[in-house]
Short mmCIF file of C-alpha atoms in Angstrom, two decimals:
data_model
loop_
_atom_site.label_atom_id
_atom_site.label_comp_id
_atom_site.label_asym_id
_atom_site.label_seq_id
_atom_site.Cartn_x
_atom_site.Cartn_y
_atom_site.Cartn_z
CA UNK A 1 32.84 -21.43 -13.04
CA UNK A 2 32.21 -17.67 -13.00
CA UNK A 3 30.84 -17.79 -16.55
CA UNK A 4 28.45 -20.57 -15.56
CA UNK A 5 27.15 -18.54 -12.60
CA UNK A 6 26.62 -15.47 -14.80
CA UNK A 7 24.89 -17.62 -17.40
CA UNK A 8 22.53 -19.11 -14.79
CA UNK A 9 21.66 -15.70 -13.32
CA UNK A 10 21.04 -14.31 -16.81
CA UNK A 11 18.90 -17.30 -17.70
CA UNK A 12 16.85 -16.90 -14.50
CA UNK A 13 16.34 -13.22 -15.28
CA UNK A 14 15.22 -13.96 -18.85
CA UNK A 15 12.87 -16.77 -17.84
CA UNK A 16 11.37 -15.33 -14.64
CA UNK A 17 11.86 -11.59 -14.96
CA UNK A 18 13.17 -9.18 -12.35
CA UNK A 19 10.73 -10.31 -9.63
CA UNK A 20 12.88 -13.39 -8.97
CA UNK A 21 15.42 -11.10 -7.26
CA UNK A 22 12.93 -9.19 -5.07
CA UNK A 23 12.50 -11.08 -1.81
CA UNK A 24 10.43 -8.60 0.20
CA UNK A 25 7.37 -8.84 -2.04
CA UNK A 26 4.36 -11.05 -1.39
CA UNK A 27 1.08 -11.86 -3.12
CA UNK A 28 -0.95 -9.86 -0.57
CA UNK A 29 -0.74 -7.41 2.37
CA UNK A 30 -3.01 -7.72 5.41
CA UNK A 31 -1.89 -5.17 7.99
CA UNK A 32 -5.12 -4.51 9.93
CA UNK A 33 -4.37 -5.53 13.50
CA UNK A 34 -5.96 -2.44 15.08
CA UNK A 35 -8.22 -0.58 12.62
CA UNK A 36 -9.28 1.92 15.31
CA UNK A 37 -12.67 2.92 16.67
CA UNK A 38 -13.63 5.33 13.89
CA UNK A 39 -12.08 3.98 10.64
CA UNK A 40 -12.51 6.07 7.50
CA UNK A 41 -11.92 4.60 4.02
CA UNK A 42 -9.07 6.49 2.38
CA UNK A 43 -8.86 4.21 -0.69
CA UNK A 44 -10.95 1.24 -1.79
CA UNK A 45 -10.37 0.30 -5.43
CA UNK A 46 -9.32 -2.47 -7.76
CA UNK A 47 -5.87 -2.02 -9.32
CA UNK A 48 -5.44 -4.09 -12.45
CA UNK A 49 -2.89 -4.47 -15.26
CA UNK A 50 -3.48 -6.72 -18.25
CA UNK A 51 -0.90 -9.32 -19.23
CA UNK A 52 1.55 -8.62 -22.03
CA UNK A 53 3.68 -11.39 -23.49
CA UNK A 54 7.31 -11.43 -22.28
CA UNK A 55 6.79 -8.32 -20.12
CA UNK A 56 6.66 -7.70 -16.38
CA UNK A 57 3.97 -5.12 -15.56
CA UNK A 58 4.73 -2.66 -12.75
CA UNK A 59 2.76 0.04 -11.00
CA UNK A 60 3.42 2.27 -8.01
CA UNK A 61 0.52 4.03 -6.29
CA UNK A 62 0.62 6.60 -3.51
CA UNK A 63 -2.34 6.83 -1.16
CA UNK A 64 -3.48 9.56 -0.93
CA UNK A 65 -2.23 10.65 -4.37
CA UNK A 66 -1.07 14.02 -3.03
CA UNK A 67 -0.60 15.31 0.50
CA UNK A 68 -1.40 13.28 3.58
CA UNK A 69 -4.49 11.75 5.21
CA UNK A 70 -6.24 13.51 8.09
CA UNK A 71 -5.13 10.79 10.52
CA UNK A 72 -2.67 7.93 10.84
CA UNK A 73 -3.30 4.93 8.59
CA UNK A 74 -4.57 2.02 10.68
CA UNK A 75 -5.32 -0.65 8.09
CA UNK A 76 -3.84 -1.69 4.73
CA UNK A 77 -5.38 -4.61 2.87
CA UNK A 78 -4.16 -5.60 -0.59
CA UNK A 79 -5.85 -8.80 -1.75
CA UNK A 80 -4.67 -10.69 -4.81
CA UNK A 81 -7.68 -11.50 -7.00
CA UNK A 82 -5.70 -14.14 -8.96
CA UNK A 83 -4.24 -17.36 -7.62
CA UNK A 84 -0.59 -17.30 -6.53
CA UNK A 85 0.58 -19.21 -9.61
CA UNK A 86 -0.28 -16.31 -11.90
CA UNK A 87 -0.98 -13.45 -9.46
CA UNK A 88 1.20 -10.41 -8.93
CA UNK A 89 3.39 -9.27 -6.08
CA UNK A 90 2.97 -6.23 -3.83
CA UNK A 91 5.16 -4.44 -1.29
CA UNK A 92 5.09 -1.28 0.81
CA UNK A 93 7.83 1.08 -0.39
CA UNK A 94 7.09 3.99 1.97
CA UNK A 95 4.79 5.05 4.77
CA UNK A 96 2.25 2.46 5.91
CA UNK A 97 0.38 1.79 9.15
CA UNK A 98 1.11 4.58 11.62
CA UNK A 99 1.93 7.06 8.83
CA UNK A 100 -0.34 9.44 6.93
CA UNK A 101 0.44 7.95 3.52
CA UNK A 102 1.45 4.64 1.94
CA UNK A 103 3.42 3.92 -1.22
CA UNK A 104 2.56 0.55 -2.78
CA UNK A 105 4.60 -1.15 -5.51
CA UNK A 106 2.91 -3.86 -7.59
CA UNK A 107 4.56 -6.18 -10.07
CA UNK A 108 3.30 -9.01 -12.26
CA UNK A 109 5.00 -12.25 -13.06
CA UNK A 110 6.54 -12.39 -16.53
CA UNK A 111 3.88 -12.55 -19.27
CA UNK A 112 1.14 -12.20 -16.62
CA UNK A 113 -0.97 -9.32 -15.38
CA UNK A 114 -2.14 -8.55 -11.86
CA UNK A 115 -5.44 -7.77 -10.17
CA UNK A 116 -5.45 -6.45 -6.59
CA UNK A 117 -8.24 -5.13 -4.36
CA UNK A 118 -6.64 -2.30 -2.36
CA UNK A 119 -8.29 -0.94 0.81
CA UNK A 120 -6.66 1.62 3.10
CA UNK A 121 -8.26 3.07 6.25
CA UNK A 122 -7.27 5.72 8.75
CA UNK A 123 -8.69 6.82 12.08
CA UNK A 124 -10.31 10.23 11.90
CA UNK A 125 -9.11 12.73 14.43
CA UNK A 126 -11.83 14.53 16.33
CA UNK A 127 -11.80 18.11 17.54
CA UNK A 128 -13.48 19.13 20.77
CA UNK A 129 -14.29 22.71 21.71
CA UNK A 130 -14.66 23.89 25.29
CA UNK A 131 -15.63 27.33 26.59
CA UNK A 132 -14.38 29.08 29.68
CA UNK A 133 -16.03 32.27 31.00
CA UNK A 134 -14.06 34.74 33.09
CA UNK A 135 -15.55 38.12 33.96
CA UNK A 136 -16.91 39.42 30.67
CA UNK A 137 -14.42 37.63 28.38
CA UNK A 138 -15.06 34.28 26.69
CA UNK A 139 -12.09 32.07 25.77
CA UNK A 140 -12.34 29.18 23.30
CA UNK A 141 -9.93 26.30 23.63
CA UNK A 142 -9.61 23.78 20.82
CA UNK A 143 -8.04 20.42 21.51
CA UNK A 144 -7.33 17.88 18.80
CA UNK A 145 -7.31 14.24 19.84
#
């Protein structure tokens, strides 16, 4: 019985690739409930990998590539440009909405490619400057909101 189970799992892996075991991935991400009042595009590009026979294509992208955005991310939209039968899978591996970065992992189905439209927005922080005069001295107060 054990040998049969191992054989079935191995067969599933060979036929469908590793994505059959990843349950937290989906064909798209639409996390834009509250994009904020002053959204700024941090990333808006197409991410594409061509199909290769008997291979699963994978790509991880960090947005922004280095460092952090100037404000918290408020919207992540990853739209699958293919239909679900042949389209890839995507998941958030780190950061996300409410953070200043996001790490996206994309994976194709076996012998297929993927084509995603990735858009990430954050809300820009604004800085206000006020002046207070006392006797002959001027004080500048900066407040970030």
